[in-house]
PDB file of C-alpha atoms and ligand atoms in Angstrom:
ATOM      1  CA  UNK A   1      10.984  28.742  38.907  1.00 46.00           C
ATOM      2  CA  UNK A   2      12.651  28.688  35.609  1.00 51.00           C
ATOM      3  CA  UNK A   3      14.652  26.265  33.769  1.00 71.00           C
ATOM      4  CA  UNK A   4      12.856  23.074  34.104  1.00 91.00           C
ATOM      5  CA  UNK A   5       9.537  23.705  33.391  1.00 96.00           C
ATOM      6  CA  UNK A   6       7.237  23.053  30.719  1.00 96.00           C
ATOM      7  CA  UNK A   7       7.349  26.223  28.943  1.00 95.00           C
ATOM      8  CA  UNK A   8      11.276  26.727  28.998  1.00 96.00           C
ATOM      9  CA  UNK A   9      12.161  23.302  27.886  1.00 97.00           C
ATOM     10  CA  UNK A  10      10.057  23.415  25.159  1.00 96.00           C
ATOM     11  CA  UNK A  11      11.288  27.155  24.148  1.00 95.00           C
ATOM     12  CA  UNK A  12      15.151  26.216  24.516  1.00 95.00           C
ATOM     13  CA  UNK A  13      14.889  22.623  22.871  1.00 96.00           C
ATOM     14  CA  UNK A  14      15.733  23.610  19.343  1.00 96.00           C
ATOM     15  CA  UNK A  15      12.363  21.332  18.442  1.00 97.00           C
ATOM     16  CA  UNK A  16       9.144  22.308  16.971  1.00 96.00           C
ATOM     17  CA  UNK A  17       6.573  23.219  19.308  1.00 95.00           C
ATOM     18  CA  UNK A  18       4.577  20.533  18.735  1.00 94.00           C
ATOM     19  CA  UNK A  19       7.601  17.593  18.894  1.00 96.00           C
ATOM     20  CA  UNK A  20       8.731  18.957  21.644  1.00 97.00           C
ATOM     21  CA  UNK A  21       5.477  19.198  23.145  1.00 96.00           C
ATOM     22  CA  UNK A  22       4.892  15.430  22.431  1.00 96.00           C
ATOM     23  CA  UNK A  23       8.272  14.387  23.638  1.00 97.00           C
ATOM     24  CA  UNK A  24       8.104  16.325  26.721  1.00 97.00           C
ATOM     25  CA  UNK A  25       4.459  15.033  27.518  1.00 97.00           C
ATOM     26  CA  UNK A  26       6.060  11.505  26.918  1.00 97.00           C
ATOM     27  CA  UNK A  27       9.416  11.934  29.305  1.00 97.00           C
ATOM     28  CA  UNK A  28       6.901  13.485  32.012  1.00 97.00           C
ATOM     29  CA  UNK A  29       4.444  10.956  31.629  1.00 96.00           C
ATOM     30  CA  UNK A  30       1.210  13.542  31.943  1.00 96.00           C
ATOM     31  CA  UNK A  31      -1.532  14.675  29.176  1.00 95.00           C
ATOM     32  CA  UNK A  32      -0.934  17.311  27.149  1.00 94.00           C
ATOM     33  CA  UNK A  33      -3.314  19.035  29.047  1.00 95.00           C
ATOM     34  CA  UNK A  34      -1.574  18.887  32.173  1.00 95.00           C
ATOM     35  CA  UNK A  35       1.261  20.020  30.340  1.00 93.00           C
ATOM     36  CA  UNK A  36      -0.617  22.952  29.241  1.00 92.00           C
ATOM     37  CA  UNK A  37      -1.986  24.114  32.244  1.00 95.00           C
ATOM     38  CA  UNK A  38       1.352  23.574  34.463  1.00 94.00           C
ATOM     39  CA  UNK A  39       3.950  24.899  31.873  1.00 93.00           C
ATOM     40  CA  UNK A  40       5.485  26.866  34.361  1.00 94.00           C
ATOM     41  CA  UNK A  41       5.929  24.564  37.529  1.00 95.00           C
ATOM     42  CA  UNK A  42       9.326  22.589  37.464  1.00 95.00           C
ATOM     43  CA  UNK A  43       9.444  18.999  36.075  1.00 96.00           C
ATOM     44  CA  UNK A  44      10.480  16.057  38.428  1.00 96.00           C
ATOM     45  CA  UNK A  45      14.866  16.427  37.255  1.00 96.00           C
ATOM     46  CA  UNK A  46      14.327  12.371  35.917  1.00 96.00           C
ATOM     47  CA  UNK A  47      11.765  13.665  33.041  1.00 97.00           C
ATOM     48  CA  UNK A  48      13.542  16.678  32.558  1.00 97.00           C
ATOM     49  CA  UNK A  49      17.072  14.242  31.936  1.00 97.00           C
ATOM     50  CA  UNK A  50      14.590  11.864  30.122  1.00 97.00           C
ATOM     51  CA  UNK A  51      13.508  14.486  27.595  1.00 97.00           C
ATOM     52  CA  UNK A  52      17.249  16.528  27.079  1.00 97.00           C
ATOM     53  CA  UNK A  53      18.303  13.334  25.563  1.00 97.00           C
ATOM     54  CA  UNK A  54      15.623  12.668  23.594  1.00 98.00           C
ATOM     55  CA  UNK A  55      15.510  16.025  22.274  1.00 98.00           C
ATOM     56  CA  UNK A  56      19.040  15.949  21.718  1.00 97.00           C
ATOM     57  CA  UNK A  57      18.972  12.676  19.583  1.00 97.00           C
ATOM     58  CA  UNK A  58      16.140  14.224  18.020  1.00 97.00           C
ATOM     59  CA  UNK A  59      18.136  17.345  16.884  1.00 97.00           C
ATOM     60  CA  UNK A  60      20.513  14.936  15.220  1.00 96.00           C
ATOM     61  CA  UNK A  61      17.710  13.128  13.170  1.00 96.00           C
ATOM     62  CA  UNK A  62      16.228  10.294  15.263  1.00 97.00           C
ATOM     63  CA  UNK A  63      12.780   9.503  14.416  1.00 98.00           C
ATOM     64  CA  UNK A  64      10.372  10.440  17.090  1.00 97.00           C
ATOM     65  CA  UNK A  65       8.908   7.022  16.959  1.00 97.00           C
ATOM     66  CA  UNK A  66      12.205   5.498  18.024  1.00 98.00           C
ATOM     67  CA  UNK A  67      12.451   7.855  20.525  1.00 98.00           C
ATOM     68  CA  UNK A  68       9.206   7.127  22.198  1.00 97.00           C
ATOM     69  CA  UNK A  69       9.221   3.476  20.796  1.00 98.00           C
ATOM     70  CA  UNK A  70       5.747   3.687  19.466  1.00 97.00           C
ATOM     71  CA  UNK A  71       3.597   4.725  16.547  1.00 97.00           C
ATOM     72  CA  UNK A  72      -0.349   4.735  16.207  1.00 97.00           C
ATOM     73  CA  UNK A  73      -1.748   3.108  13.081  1.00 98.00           C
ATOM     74  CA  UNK A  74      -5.627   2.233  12.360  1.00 98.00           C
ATOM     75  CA  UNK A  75      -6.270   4.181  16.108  1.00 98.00           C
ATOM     76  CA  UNK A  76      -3.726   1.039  17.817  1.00 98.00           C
ATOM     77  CA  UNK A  77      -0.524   1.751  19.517  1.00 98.00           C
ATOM     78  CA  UNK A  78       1.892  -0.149  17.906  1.00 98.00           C
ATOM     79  CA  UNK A  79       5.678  -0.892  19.355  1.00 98.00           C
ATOM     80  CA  UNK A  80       8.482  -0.004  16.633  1.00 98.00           C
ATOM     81  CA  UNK A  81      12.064  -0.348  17.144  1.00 98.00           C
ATOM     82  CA  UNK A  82      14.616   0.261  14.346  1.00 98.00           C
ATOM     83  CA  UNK A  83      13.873  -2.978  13.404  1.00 98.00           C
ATOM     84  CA  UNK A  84      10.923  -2.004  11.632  1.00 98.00           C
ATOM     85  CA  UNK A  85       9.561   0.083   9.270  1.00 98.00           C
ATOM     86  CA  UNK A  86       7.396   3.058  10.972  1.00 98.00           C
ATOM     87  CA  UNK A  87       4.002   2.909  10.115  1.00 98.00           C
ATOM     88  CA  UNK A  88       3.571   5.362   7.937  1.00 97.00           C
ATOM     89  CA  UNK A  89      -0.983   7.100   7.369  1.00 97.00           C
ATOM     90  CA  UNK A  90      -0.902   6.417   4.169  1.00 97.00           C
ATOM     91  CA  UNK A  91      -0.664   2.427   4.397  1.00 98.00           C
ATOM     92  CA  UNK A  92      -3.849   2.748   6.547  1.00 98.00           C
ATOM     93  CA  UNK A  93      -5.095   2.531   2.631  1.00 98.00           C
ATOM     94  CA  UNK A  94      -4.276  -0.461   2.229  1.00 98.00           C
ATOM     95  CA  UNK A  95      -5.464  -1.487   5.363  1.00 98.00           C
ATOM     96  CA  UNK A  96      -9.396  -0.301   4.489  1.00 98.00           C
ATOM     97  CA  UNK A  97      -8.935  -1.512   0.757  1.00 98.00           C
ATOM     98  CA  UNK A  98      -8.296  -5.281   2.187  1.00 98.00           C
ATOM     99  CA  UNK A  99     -10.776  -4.753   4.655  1.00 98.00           C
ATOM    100  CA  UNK A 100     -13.274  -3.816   2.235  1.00 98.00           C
ATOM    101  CA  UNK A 101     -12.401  -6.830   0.163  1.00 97.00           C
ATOM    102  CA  UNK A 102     -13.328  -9.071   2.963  1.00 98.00           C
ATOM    103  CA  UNK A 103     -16.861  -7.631   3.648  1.00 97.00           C
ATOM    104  CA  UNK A 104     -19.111 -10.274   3.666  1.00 93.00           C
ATOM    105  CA  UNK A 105     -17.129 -13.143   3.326  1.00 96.00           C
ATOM    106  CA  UNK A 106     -17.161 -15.673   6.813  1.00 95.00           C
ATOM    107  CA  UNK A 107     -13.512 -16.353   8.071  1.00 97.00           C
ATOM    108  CA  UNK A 108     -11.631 -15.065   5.379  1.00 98.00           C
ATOM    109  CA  UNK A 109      -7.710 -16.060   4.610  1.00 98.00           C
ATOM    110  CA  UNK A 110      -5.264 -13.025   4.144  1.00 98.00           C
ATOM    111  CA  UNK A 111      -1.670 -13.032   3.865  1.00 98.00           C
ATOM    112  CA  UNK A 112       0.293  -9.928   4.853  1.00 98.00           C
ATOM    113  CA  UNK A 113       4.202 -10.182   2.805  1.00 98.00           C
ATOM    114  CA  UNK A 114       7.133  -8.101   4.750  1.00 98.00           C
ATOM    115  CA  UNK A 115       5.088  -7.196   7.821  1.00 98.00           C
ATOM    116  CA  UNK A 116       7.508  -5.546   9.786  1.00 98.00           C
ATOM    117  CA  UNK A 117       6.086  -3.878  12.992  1.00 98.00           C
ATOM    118  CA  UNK A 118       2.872  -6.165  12.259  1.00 98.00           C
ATOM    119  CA  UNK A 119       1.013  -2.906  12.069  1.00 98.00           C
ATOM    120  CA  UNK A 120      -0.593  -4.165   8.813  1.00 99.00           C
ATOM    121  CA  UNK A 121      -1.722  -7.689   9.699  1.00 98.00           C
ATOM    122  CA  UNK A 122      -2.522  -6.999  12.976  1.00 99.00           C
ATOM    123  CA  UNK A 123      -4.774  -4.027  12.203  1.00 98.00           C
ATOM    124  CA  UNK A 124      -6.526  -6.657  10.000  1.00 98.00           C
ATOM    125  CA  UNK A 125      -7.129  -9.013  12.469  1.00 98.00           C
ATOM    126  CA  UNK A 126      -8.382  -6.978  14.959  1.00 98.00           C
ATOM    127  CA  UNK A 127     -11.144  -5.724  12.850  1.00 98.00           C
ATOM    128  CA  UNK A 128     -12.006  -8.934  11.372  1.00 98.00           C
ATOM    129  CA  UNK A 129     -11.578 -11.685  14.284  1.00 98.00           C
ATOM    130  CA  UNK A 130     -12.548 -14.196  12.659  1.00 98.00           C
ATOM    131  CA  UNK A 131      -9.894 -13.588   9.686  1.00 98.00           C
ATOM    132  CA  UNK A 132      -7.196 -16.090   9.604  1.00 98.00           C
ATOM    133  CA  UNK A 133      -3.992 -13.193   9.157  1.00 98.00           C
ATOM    134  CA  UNK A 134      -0.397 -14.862   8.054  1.00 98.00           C
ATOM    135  CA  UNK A 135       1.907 -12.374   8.216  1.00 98.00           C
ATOM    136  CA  UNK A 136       5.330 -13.100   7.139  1.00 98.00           C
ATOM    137  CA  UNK A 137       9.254 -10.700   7.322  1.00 98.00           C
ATOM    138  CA  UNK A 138      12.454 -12.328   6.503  1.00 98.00           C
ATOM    139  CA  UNK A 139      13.942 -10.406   9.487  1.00 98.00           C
ATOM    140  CA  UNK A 140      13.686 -12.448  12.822  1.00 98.00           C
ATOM    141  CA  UNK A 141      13.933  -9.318  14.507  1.00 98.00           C
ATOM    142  CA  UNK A 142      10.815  -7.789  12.875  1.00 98.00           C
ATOM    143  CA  UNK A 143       9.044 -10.505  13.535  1.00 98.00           C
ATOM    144  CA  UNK A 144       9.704 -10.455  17.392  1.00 98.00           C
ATOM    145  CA  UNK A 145       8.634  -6.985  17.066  1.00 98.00           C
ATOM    146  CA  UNK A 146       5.302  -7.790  15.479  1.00 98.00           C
ATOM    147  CA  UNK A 147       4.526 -11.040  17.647  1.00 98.00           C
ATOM    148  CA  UNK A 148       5.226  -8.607  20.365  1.00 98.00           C
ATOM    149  CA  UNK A 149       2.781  -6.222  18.754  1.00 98.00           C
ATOM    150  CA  UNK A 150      -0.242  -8.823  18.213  1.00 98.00           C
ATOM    151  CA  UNK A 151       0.176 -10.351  21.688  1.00 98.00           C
ATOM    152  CA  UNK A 152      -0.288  -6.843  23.602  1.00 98.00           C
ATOM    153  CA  UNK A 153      -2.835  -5.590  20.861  1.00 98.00           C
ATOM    154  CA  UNK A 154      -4.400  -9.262  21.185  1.00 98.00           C
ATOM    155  CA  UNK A 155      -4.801 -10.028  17.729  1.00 98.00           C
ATOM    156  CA  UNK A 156      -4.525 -13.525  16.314  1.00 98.00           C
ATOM    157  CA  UNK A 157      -1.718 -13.545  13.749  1.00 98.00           C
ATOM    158  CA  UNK A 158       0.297 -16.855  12.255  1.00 98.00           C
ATOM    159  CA  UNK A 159       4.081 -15.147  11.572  1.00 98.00           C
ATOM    160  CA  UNK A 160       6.376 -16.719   9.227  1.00 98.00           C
ATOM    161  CA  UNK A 161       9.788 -16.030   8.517  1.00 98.00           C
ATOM    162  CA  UNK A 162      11.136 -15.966   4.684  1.00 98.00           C
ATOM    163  CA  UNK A 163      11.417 -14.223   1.558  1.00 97.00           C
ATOM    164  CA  UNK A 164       8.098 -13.058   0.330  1.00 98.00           C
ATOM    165  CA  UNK A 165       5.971 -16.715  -0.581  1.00 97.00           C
ATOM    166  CA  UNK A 166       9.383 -18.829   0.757  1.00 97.00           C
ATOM    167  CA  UNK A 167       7.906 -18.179   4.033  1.00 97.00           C
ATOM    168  CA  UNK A 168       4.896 -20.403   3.747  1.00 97.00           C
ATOM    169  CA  UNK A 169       6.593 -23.375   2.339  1.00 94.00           C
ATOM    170  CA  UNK A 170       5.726 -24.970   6.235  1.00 90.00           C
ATOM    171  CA  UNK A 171       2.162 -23.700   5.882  1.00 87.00           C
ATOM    172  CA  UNK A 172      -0.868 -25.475   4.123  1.00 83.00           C
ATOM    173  CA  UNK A 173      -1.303 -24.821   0.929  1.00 84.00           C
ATOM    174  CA  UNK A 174      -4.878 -22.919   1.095  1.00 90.00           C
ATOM    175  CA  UNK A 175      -5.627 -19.988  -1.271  1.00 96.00           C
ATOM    176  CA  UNK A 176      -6.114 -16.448   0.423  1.00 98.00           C
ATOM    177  CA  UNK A 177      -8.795 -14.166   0.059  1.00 98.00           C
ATOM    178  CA  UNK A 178      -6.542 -10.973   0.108  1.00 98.00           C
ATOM    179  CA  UNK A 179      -2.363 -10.528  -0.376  1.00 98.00           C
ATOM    180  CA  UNK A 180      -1.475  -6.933   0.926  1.00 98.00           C
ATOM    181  CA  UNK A 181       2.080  -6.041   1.496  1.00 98.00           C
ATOM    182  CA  UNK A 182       4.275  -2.719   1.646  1.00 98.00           C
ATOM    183  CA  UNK A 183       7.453  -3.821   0.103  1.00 98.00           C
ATOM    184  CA  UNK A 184      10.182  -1.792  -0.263  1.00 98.00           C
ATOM    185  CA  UNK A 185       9.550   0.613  -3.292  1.00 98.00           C
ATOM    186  CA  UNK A 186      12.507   3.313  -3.192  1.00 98.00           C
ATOM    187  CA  UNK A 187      14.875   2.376  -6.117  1.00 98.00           C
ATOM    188  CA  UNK A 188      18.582   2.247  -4.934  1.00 96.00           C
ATOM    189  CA  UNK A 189      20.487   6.185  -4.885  1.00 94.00           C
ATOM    190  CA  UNK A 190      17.073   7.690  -4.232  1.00 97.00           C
ATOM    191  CA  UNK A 191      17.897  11.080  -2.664  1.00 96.00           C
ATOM    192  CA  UNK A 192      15.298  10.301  -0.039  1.00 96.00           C
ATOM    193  CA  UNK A 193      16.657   7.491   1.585  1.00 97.00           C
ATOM    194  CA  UNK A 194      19.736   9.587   2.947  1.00 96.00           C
ATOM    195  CA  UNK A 195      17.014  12.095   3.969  1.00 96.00           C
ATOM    196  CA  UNK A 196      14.677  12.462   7.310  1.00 94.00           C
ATOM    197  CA  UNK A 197      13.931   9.589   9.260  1.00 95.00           C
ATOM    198  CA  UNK A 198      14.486   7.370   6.523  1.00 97.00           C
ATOM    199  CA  UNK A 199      18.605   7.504   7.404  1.00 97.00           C
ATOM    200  CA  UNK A 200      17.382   5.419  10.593  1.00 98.00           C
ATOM    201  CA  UNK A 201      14.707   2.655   9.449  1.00 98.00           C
ATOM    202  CA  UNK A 202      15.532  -0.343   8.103  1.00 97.00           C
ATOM    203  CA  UNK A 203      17.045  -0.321   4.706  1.00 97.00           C
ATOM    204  CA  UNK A 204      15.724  -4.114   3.216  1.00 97.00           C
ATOM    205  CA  UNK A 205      12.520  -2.152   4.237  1.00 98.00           C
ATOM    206  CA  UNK A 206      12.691   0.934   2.157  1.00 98.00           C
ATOM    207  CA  UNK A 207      14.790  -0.229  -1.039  1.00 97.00           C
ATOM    208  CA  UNK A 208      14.895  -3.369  -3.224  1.00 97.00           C
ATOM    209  CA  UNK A 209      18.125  -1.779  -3.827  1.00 96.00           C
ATOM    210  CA  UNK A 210      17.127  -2.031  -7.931  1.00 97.00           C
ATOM    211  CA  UNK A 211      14.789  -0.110 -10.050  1.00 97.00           C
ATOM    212  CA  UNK A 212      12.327   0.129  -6.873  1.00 98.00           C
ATOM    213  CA  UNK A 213      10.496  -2.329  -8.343  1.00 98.00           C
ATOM    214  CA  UNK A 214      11.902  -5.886  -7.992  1.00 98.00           C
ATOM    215  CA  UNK A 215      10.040  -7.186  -4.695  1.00 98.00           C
ATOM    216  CA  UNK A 216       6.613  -5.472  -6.304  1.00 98.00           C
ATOM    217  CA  UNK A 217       7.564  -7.555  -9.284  1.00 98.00           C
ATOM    218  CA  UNK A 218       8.218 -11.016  -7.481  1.00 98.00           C
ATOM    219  CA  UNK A 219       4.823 -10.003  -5.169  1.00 98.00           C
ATOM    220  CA  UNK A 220       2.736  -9.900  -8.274  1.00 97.00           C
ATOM    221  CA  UNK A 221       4.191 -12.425 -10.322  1.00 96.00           C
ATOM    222  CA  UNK A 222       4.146 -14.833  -7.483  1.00 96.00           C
ATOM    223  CA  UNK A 223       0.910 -14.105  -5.868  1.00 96.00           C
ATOM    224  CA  UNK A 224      -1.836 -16.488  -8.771  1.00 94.00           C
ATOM    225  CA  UNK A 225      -1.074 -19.818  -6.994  1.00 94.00           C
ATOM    226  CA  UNK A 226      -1.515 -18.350  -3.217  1.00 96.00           C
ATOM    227  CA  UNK A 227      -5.147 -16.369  -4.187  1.00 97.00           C
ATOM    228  CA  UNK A 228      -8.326 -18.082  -4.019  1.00 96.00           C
ATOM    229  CA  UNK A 229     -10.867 -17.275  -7.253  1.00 94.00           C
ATOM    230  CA  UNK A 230     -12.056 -13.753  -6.921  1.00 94.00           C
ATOM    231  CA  UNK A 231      -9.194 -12.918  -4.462  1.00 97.00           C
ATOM    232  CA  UNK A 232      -7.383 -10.042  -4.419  1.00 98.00           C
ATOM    233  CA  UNK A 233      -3.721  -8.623  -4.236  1.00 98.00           C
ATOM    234  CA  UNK A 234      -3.223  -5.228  -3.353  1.00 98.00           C
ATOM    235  CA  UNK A 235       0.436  -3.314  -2.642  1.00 98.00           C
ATOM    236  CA  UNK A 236       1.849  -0.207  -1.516  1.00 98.00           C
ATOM    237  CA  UNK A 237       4.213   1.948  -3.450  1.00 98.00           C
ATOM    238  CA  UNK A 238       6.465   4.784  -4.552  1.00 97.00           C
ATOM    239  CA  UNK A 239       4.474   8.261  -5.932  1.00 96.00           C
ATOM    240  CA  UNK A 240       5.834   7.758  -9.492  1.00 97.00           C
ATOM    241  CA  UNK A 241       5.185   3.464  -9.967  1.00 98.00           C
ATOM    242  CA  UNK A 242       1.415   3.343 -10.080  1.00 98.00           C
ATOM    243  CA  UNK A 243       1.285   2.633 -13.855  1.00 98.00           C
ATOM    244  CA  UNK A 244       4.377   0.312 -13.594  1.00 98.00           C
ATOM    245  CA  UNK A 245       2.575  -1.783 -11.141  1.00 98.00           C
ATOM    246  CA  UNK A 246      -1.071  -1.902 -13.051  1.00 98.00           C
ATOM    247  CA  UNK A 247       0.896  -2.816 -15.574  1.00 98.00           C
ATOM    248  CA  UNK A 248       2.720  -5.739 -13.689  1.00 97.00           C
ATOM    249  CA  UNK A 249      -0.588  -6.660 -12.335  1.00 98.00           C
ATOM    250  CA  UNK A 250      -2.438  -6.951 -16.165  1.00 97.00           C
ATOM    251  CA  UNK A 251       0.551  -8.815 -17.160  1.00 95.00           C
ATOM    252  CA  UNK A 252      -0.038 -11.686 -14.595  1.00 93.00           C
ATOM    253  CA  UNK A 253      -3.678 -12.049 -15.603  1.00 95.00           C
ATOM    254  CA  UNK A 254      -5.016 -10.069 -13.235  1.00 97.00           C
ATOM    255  CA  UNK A 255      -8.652  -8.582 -13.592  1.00 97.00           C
ATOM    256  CA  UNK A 256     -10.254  -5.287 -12.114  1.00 97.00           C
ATOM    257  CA  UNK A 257      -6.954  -3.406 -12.152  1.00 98.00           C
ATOM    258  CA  UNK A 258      -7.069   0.170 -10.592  1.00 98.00           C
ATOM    259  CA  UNK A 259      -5.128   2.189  -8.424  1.00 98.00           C
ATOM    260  CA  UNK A 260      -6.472   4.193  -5.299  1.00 98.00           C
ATOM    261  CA  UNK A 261      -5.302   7.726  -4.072  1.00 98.00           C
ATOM    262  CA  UNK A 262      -4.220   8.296  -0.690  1.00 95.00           C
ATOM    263  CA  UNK A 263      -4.957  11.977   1.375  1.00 93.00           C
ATOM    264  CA  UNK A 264      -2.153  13.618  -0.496  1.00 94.00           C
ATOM    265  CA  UNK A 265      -3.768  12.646  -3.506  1.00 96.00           C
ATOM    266  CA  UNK A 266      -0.969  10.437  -4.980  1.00 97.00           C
ATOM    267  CA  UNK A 267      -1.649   6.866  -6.382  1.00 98.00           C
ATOM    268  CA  UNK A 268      -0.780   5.059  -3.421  1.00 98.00           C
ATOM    269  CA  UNK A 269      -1.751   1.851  -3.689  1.00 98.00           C
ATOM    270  CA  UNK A 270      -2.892  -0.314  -6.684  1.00 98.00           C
ATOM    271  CA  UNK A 271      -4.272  -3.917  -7.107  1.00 98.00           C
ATOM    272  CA  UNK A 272      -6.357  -6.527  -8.991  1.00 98.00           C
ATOM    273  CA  UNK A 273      -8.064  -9.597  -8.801  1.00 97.00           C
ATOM    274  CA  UNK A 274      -7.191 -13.484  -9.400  1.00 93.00           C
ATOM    275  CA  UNK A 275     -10.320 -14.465 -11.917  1.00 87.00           C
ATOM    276  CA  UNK A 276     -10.742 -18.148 -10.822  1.00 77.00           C
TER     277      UNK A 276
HETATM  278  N1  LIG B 301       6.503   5.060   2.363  1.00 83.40           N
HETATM  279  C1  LIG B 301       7.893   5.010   2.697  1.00 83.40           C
HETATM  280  C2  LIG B 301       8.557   6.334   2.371  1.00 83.40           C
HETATM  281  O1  LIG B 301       8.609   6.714   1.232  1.00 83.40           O
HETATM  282  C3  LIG B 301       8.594   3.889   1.982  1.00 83.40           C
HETATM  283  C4  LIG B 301       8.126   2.593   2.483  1.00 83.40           C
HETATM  284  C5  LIG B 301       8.444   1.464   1.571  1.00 83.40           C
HETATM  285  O2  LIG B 301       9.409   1.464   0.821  1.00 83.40           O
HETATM  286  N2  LIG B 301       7.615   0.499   1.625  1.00 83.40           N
HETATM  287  O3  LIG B 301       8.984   7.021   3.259  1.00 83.40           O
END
């Protein structure tokens, strides 16, 4: 039988092995396993139709997450539509640097800014249940996405829509015990956002369309009144801005300012803390 089994469709796709491995696995619906050991018995024709189109809209540039409508982050299976940021490894930093923040303190606050797919807050939650998480996005449409996200994952998460601190004017006014956000960091003409799957995601979610450093500017400058003594604000961005940002932070009067590398080695993330 040739034509429509594993090993064929995978050979003739035009798609790394491994992608089209994973999209193939997917539009079948079996374990890579399965696929492995059955490569050469014919695919039911509604997976092989499944995965021609998705390999075809793949060829052209679609992020496999959109294709497959899902992304892991922090080991959970998040939903992401092109609504939303994909959840990129690296931000799992961020995750463990909040997380380690928290240790030891009993139902701490923490405020996620421009959540997106959630996959920030909602990691956060779940690994500290008795956390009260706000998330907030100034897209409704994110926001469905990440309710959507901490319902199935069952994490408890209060979502706000607004512009960075705008969004909690309804809220009460208690201090958190961490601010994280991933803000969009790529300064406006970057090469790389008409590049790869960034042509497809969100573009308030990649660019401040500025210097690349406006919304880490109005994070930081905004974050003293919304920070509890000895809380901490910590933020994602670009390869080149670490310095800018410790600098930003040290400005506001912010204490125990340091950057941390992420797997690639590049400054990834930095932060600092409110002094009380
Ligand atoms: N990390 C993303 C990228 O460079 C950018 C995300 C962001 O701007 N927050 O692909």
């Amino acid at each position: 039988m040739t034509g429509s089994c594993a090993r064929e469709l995978i050979a003739s796709s035009g798609l790394p092995r491994p992608e089209a491995g994973l999209l193939l696995q997917r539009a079948a619906r079996v374990s890579r396993t399965w696929l492995i050991a059955h490569d050469d018995e014919p695919l039911p024709e509604d997976a092989v139709r499944r995965f021609q189109d998705w390999a075809a809209r793949r060829r052209a540039g679609e992020p496999v997450a959109y294709l497959l409508g899902e992304r892991e982050f922090m080991s959970h299976a998040f939903t992401v539509t092109p609504a939303v940021l994909i959840p990129r490894p690296e931000t799992e930093l961020l995750v463990e640097t909040a997380l380690a923040h928290l240790a030891g303190r009993h139902a701490p606050r923490v405020l996620d800014l421009g959540t997106g797919s959630g996959a920030i807050a909602v990691s956060i939650a779940l690994a500290r249940p008795d956390a009260h998480v706000t998330a907030t996005d100034s897209s409704a449409e994110a926001l469905a996405v990440a309710a959507g996200n901490a319902r199935r994952l069952g994490a408890r998460v209060d979502f706000r829509q607004g512009s960075w601190y705008d969004a909690l004017r309804d809220t009460p006014a208690l201090p958190f015990d961490v601010i994280v956000s991933n803000p969009p960091y790529i300064a406006s003409g970057d090469v790389h956002l008409s590049q790869g799957d960034l042509r497809f995601e969100p573009p308030q979610a990649l660019t401040d369309r500025a210097d690349g450093l406006q919304a880490l500017r109005a994070i930081a400058s905004g974050a003293r009144p919304h920070l509890a003594p000895g809380g901490a604000l910590w933020m994602e961005h670009g390869w080149d801005q670490a310095e800018d940002v410790r600098d930003m932070l040290r400005t506001g009067g912010f204490q125990e300012v340091a950057s941390r590398r992420d797997l690639a080695g590049i400054e990834r993330i930095s932060g600092g803390e409110h002094p009380g």
